[in-house]
Coordinates of C-alpha atoms and ligand atoms in Angstrom, one line a residue:
M1 CA 0.1 -0.2 -0.3
S2 CA 0.9 3.3 -0.4
T3 CA 2.7 5.5 2.1
Q4 CA 1.6 9.0 1.2
P5 CA -1.5 10.4 1.4
Q6 CA -3.1 10.9 -2.1
G7 CA -6.0 13.8 -1.2
N8 CA -3.7 16.6 -1.8
L9 CA -2.1 15.6 -5.2
E10 CA -2.8 17.4 -8.1
I11 CA -3.2 16.6 -11.7
R12 CA -1.8 19.3 -14.4
S13 CA -0.5 19.3 -17.8
L14 CA 3.2 19.7 -18.0
T15 CA 4.3 22.1 -20.3
T16 CA 8.0 23.2 -19.4
L17 CA 11.6 21.5 -20.7
E18 CA 12.3 21.0 -16.7
Q19 CA 9.0 19.1 -16.0
F20 CA 9.6 17.1 -19.2
E21 CA 13.2 16.4 -18.0
R22 CA 11.8 15.3 -14.8
C23 CA 9.5 12.4 -16.8
V24 CA 12.8 11.3 -18.4
V25 CA 14.4 10.9 -14.5
L26 CA 10.9 9.4 -13.9
Q27 CA 11.2 6.6 -16.5
L28 CA 14.5 5.8 -15.2
E29 CA 13.4 5.6 -12.0
V30 CA 9.8 3.1 -13.0
W31 CA 11.4 1.3 -15.7
G32 CA 15.3 1.2 -15.8
Y33 CA 15.7 2.0 -19.1
S34 CA 19.1 2.1 -20.8
D35 CA 19.7 5.2 -23.5
G36 CA 18.4 3.6 -26.6
D37 CA 14.7 3.0 -25.3
L38 CA 14.4 6.0 -23.0
I39 CA 12.4 8.9 -24.2
P40 CA 13.8 12.0 -24.4
R41 CA 12.4 15.7 -23.3
R42 CA 11.8 16.5 -27.0
V43 CA 9.3 13.7 -27.8
F44 CA 7.6 15.0 -24.8
L45 CA 7.7 18.3 -25.8
V46 CA 6.4 17.0 -29.3
A47 CA 3.2 15.4 -27.6
Q48 CA 2.3 18.4 -26.0
R49 CA 2.3 20.5 -28.7
I50 CA 0.7 18.5 -31.2
G51 CA -2.4 17.5 -29.9
G52 CA -1.0 14.6 -27.4
Q53 CA -1.1 15.0 -23.6
V54 CA 1.3 15.0 -21.4
L55 CA -0.2 14.8 -17.8
G56 CA 1.3 15.0 -14.3
A57 CA 0.8 14.2 -10.7
F58 CA 2.0 16.8 -8.2
D59 CA 2.7 16.5 -4.6
G60 CA 3.3 20.1 -3.7
E61 CA 5.9 20.8 -6.4
T62 CA 7.2 17.1 -7.1
I63 CA 5.8 15.5 -10.2
V64 CA 5.7 11.7 -8.7
G65 CA 3.9 9.7 -11.8
F66 CA 2.8 11.2 -15.6
A67 CA 1.0 10.2 -18.1
M68 CA 1.8 10.5 -21.9
A69 CA -0.4 10.2 -25.0
L70 CA 0.6 11.0 -28.8
P71 CA -2.1 11.6 -31.3
G72 CA -3.0 9.1 -34.1
Y73 CA -5.0 8.2 -36.6
R74 CA -6.8 5.0 -38.2
D75 CA -9.8 4.2 -40.3
G76 CA -11.0 8.1 -41.0
H77 CA -11.0 8.9 -37.3
P78 CA -8.5 10.4 -34.8
Y79 CA -7.8 8.9 -31.5
L80 CA -4.8 8.8 -28.6
H81 CA -2.4 6.4 -28.3
S82 CA -1.1 6.5 -24.5
H83 CA 2.5 5.5 -24.9
M84 CA 3.6 6.1 -21.0
L85 CA 1.6 5.8 -17.5
A86 CA 3.8 5.8 -14.1
V87 CA 3.8 6.4 -10.7
L88 CA 6.5 6.5 -8.5
P89 CA 6.5 3.1 -6.4
E90 CA 6.1 5.3 -2.9
Y91 CA 2.7 6.1 -4.3
R92 CA 1.5 3.3 -5.7
N93 CA -1.8 1.1 -5.2
A94 CA -3.6 4.1 -4.2
G95 CA -5.6 5.4 -7.2
L96 CA -3.0 7.7 -8.2
G97 CA -2.9 5.8 -11.6
R98 CA -6.4 5.6 -12.2
R99 CA -7.1 9.7 -11.4
L100 CA -4.0 10.0 -14.1
K101 CA -6.2 8.0 -16.8
L102 CA -9.3 9.8 -15.6
A103 CA -7.7 13.2 -16.2
Q104 CA -6.4 11.9 -19.5
R105 CA -10.2 10.8 -20.6
D106 CA -11.1 14.1 -19.4
D107 CA -9.1 16.1 -21.4
A108 CA -9.6 13.7 -24.6
I109 CA -13.2 14.3 -24.6
A110 CA -13.0 17.7 -23.8
R111 CA -11.3 17.7 -27.2
G112 CA -13.8 15.3 -29.1
F113 CA -11.7 12.1 -29.4
D114 CA -14.4 9.1 -28.8
L115 CA -10.8 6.3 -28.6
M116 CA -7.9 6.7 -26.4
E117 CA -5.5 3.1 -27.0
W118 CA -2.3 2.0 -25.2
T119 CA -0.6 -1.3 -25.1
F120 CA 0.2 -3.3 -21.7
D121 CA 2.1 -6.7 -20.9
P122 CA -0.5 -8.9 -20.4
L123 CA 1.7 -10.7 -17.9
E124 CA 1.6 -7.6 -15.4
I125 CA -1.6 -9.0 -13.7
K126 CA -1.5 -5.4 -11.9
N127 CA -2.1 -3.5 -15.2
A128 CA -4.7 -5.8 -16.6
H129 CA -7.2 -5.2 -13.6
L130 CA -6.3 -1.6 -13.7
N131 CA -7.1 -1.5 -17.7
I132 CA -10.0 -3.8 -18.0
A133 CA -11.6 -3.9 -14.9
R134 CA -11.1 -0.7 -13.2
L135 CA -11.4 1.6 -16.5
G136 CA -13.4 -0.5 -18.8
A137 CA -10.8 -1.0 -21.8
I138 CA -11.4 -4.0 -23.7
S139 CA -8.7 -5.7 -25.9
R140 CA -8.9 -7.8 -28.9
R141 CA -5.3 -7.5 -30.6
Y142 CA -2.3 -8.9 -29.6
K143 CA 1.5 -8.3 -30.8
A144 CA 3.9 -10.4 -30.2
D145 CA 7.3 -8.9 -29.2
F146 CA 6.0 -5.5 -30.0
Y147 CA 9.2 -3.6 -29.0
G148 CA 11.8 -5.9 -29.5
P149 CA 13.9 -6.5 -26.8
S150 CA 13.2 -4.5 -23.6
S151 CA 16.4 -3.2 -21.5
S152 CA 13.6 -2.2 -18.4
P153 CA 14.6 -5.0 -15.5
L154 CA 10.5 -5.5 -15.3
Q155 CA 10.5 -7.3 -18.7
G156 CA 12.6 -10.2 -17.1
G157 CA 14.2 -10.7 -20.3
L158 CA 10.9 -11.9 -22.2
P159 CA 10.0 -10.8 -25.7
T160 CA 7.9 -7.7 -25.3
D161 CA 4.9 -9.1 -25.7
R162 CA 1.7 -6.7 -25.6
L163 CA -1.9 -6.5 -25.7
Y164 CA -3.7 -3.3 -27.1
A165 CA -6.3 -1.9 -24.6
E166 CA -9.0 -0.2 -26.3
W167 CA -10.8 2.6 -24.4
W168 CA -14.3 3.9 -25.7
L169 CA -14.0 7.0 -23.6
R170 CA -17.9 7.4 -23.6
S171 CA -19.0 3.9 -24.0
P172 CA -21.8 2.2 -22.0
R173 CA -19.2 0.0 -20.5
V174 CA -16.7 2.2 -19.8
M175 CA -18.9 5.0 -18.2
G176 CA -20.4 1.8 -15.9
A177 CA -17.2 0.5 -14.8
L178 CA -15.9 4.1 -14.0
R179 CA -18.9 4.0 -11.7
G180 CA -17.6 0.7 -10.0
E181 CA -20.5 -1.0 -11.5
A182 CA -20.3 -4.8 -12.4
Q183 CA -20.4 -5.1 -15.8
P184 CA -22.9 -7.4 -17.6
I185 CA -20.4 -9.9 -19.9
E186 CA -21.3 -13.3 -21.3
V187 CA -17.5 -14.9 -20.5
I188 CA -16.8 -17.9 -23.2
E189 CA -13.4 -18.4 -22.3
R190 CA -10.6 -17.5 -19.5
V191 CA -7.1 -17.3 -20.2
T192 CA -5.0 -17.4 -16.8
V193 CA -1.4 -15.3 -15.7
P194 CA -0.4 -17.5 -12.5
Q195 CA 0.8 -14.7 -9.4
T196 CA 4.5 -16.8 -9.5
I197 CA 5.0 -14.9 -12.9
Y198 CA 6.3 -12.1 -11.3
Q199 CA 9.1 -14.3 -9.6
W200 CA 9.3 -16.7 -12.2
K201 CA 10.6 -13.7 -14.7
Q202 CA 12.9 -11.9 -11.7
D203 CA 14.7 -15.5 -11.6
P204 CA 16.9 -16.6 -14.2
E205 CA 16.5 -19.6 -13.1
Q206 CA 12.6 -20.0 -13.3
R207 CA 12.5 -17.8 -16.5
D208 CA 11.8 -20.8 -18.9
L209 CA 8.5 -21.1 -16.5
A210 CA 7.4 -17.2 -17.6
K211 CA 8.4 -18.1 -21.2
Q212 CA 6.3 -20.8 -21.7
A213 CA 3.0 -19.1 -20.2
Q214 CA 3.6 -16.1 -22.4
A215 CA 3.7 -18.7 -25.2
S216 CA 1.1 -20.7 -24.2
N217 CA -1.3 -17.2 -23.1
R218 CA -0.5 -15.8 -26.6
A219 CA -1.4 -19.1 -28.5
A220 CA -5.0 -19.0 -26.2
L221 CA -5.6 -14.9 -26.8
E222 CA -4.3 -15.2 -30.6
S223 CA -6.8 -18.0 -31.3
A224 CA -10.0 -16.5 -29.6
F225 CA -9.2 -13.1 -31.0
D226 CA -9.0 -15.1 -34.5
R227 CA -12.6 -16.7 -33.4
G228 CA -13.8 -12.9 -32.8
L229 CA -13.9 -12.6 -29.3
V230 CA -12.7 -10.1 -27.0
V231 CA -11.3 -9.3 -23.6
V232 CA -14.7 -7.6 -21.8
G233 CA -13.6 -8.6 -18.3
Y234 CA -10.8 -9.5 -15.7
E235 CA -10.8 -11.5 -12.4
R236 CA -8.7 -11.7 -9.4
D237 CA -8.7 -14.7 -7.1
A238 CA -7.8 -15.4 -3.9
K239 CA -4.5 -16.2 -4.8
G240 CA -3.7 -13.4 -6.7
N241 CA -3.7 -15.4 -10.1
G242 CA -5.6 -13.2 -13.0
S243 CA -7.8 -14.5 -15.8
F244 CA -8.6 -12.4 -19.1
L245 CA -12.4 -13.1 -19.4
L246 CA -13.7 -13.7 -23.2
G247 CA -16.7 -12.9 -24.9
P248 CA -18.7 -11.2 -27.5
W249 CA -18.4 -7.1 -27.7
N250 CA -21.3 -4.8 -28.9
D251 CA -19.5 -2.8 -31.5
A252 CA -22.5 -0.1 -31.1
E253 CA -20.4 0.6 -28.0
Q254 CA -17.9 2.4 -30.2
G255 CA -20.1 5.1 -31.4
A256 CA -19.2 6.8 -34.6
W257 CA -16.4 3.6 -35.3
S258 CA -18.9 1.2 -35.1
S259 CA -18.2 -0.6 -38.4
G260 CA -15.9 -3.3 -36.4
K261 CA -13.0 -1.9 -38.4
T262 CA -11.1 -1.3 -35.6
K263 CA -9.2 -4.8 -35.5
Ligands
COA1 C1 1.3 0.8 -13.6 C2 0.6 1.7 -12.5 C3 1.0 3.2 -13.0 C4 -0.4 2.0 -11.7 O1 -0.6 2.9 -10.9 P1 -0.8 3.0 -9.2 O2 -1.0 4.3 -8.8 O3 -0.7 2.2 -8.3 O4 -2.5 2.5 -9.9 P2 -3.9 2.4 -9.1 O5 -3.8 2.5 -7.4 O6 -4.9 3.6 -9.8 O7 -4.5 0.7 -9.3 C5 -3.9 0.1 -9.4 C6 -4.7 -1.3 -8.8 O8 -4.4 -2.7 -8.9 C7 -4.3 -3.4 -8.0 N1 -3.1 -4.2 -7.6 C8 -2.1 -3.6 -6.6 N2 -1.0 -4.9 -7.0 C9 -1.5 -6.0 -7.6 C10 -1.0 -6.7 -7.9 N3 -0.2 -7.6 -7.7 N4 -2.0 -7.6 -8.7 C11 -3.0 -7.6 -8.8 N5 -3.7 -6.0 -8.7 C12 -3.3 -5.4 -8.1 C13 -4.5 -2.2 -7.0 O9 -5.2 -2.9 -5.7 C14 -5.6 -1.7 -7.6 O10 -6.9 -1.6 -7.7 P3 -7.9 -0.9 -7.1 O11 -8.3 0.0 -7.4 O12 -9.1 -1.7 -7.7 O13 -7.6 -1.6 -5.5 C15 2.1 1.7 -12.1 O14 2.0 0.8 -11.1 C16 3.4 1.8 -12.2 O15 3.8 3.1 -12.5 N6 4.2 0.7 -12.9 C17 5.4 0.7 -13.5 C18 5.1 1.2 -14.8 C19 4.1 0.5 -15.6 O16 3.8 -0.8 -15.8 N7 2.9 1.4 -16.7 C20 1.8 0.8 -17.3 C21 2.4 0.6 -18.4 S1 3.0 1.7 -19.6

């Protein structure tokens, strides 16, 4: 649990080079990237200037977390691709990550966007819970080894497989999830990530187990997506294992995009 009180943390747009430099430092602290993987301050500046987003969480004058998004375009529609979300370890698990996403959503809606997307590691149970269960995102696209090799110790030397999260900002599903309501879903298949995954990734002697779990979940998710199923829910059990819940998705929730073309 967080040791920090969250009530007086403020979320604001970042605009200065000094603030963008702080995001670079936070990237180092959160992901431990080497130079080649690090997003430099100029890219934060560009994101902020060309219709993306750079939002910071302030504890007093100190930025303790940030979210960064770039504008994207597909199938005739503009959308936002959220590339990074980071909260310093001592501020985690007290709702700050969720608050940063909600601030991104408010800003996106105010500027007329219907969709925000990002990618996440399907082996990260915490992130999947936040994205699917708490924020109401869905997933139906899997990209094996999305970034190629990663220098972040969080990746544990595994291929950088990613699921796309689609956040249909004004959909009934998202609005229900944000109100904390259970979503009415039909579950046809489940794909489970064991909670031992974190330990397997970090221990070189057990890393093969993590690789096997990643490969079998990749096959299961890709097969489900090929058959038109969509991740519409996420469940954690008492032991901390996480399960993707796959079922049908109603395209009508996509508003002006309801042509099914997002796949
Ligand atoms: C992902 C991240 C930004 C989340 O920030 P945060 O402030 O901790 O997020 P929140 O507190 O809003 O939400 C975390 C949720 O995960 C839950 N959680 C915490 N540990 C968990 C675990 N091991 N397994 C499952 N769920 C877990 C929390 O209980 C909370 O859910 P709840 O609101 O239902 O109680 C932060 O953990 C982080 O910076 N991680 C490293 C970088 C990263 O992975 N970024 C995202 C991909 S770009």
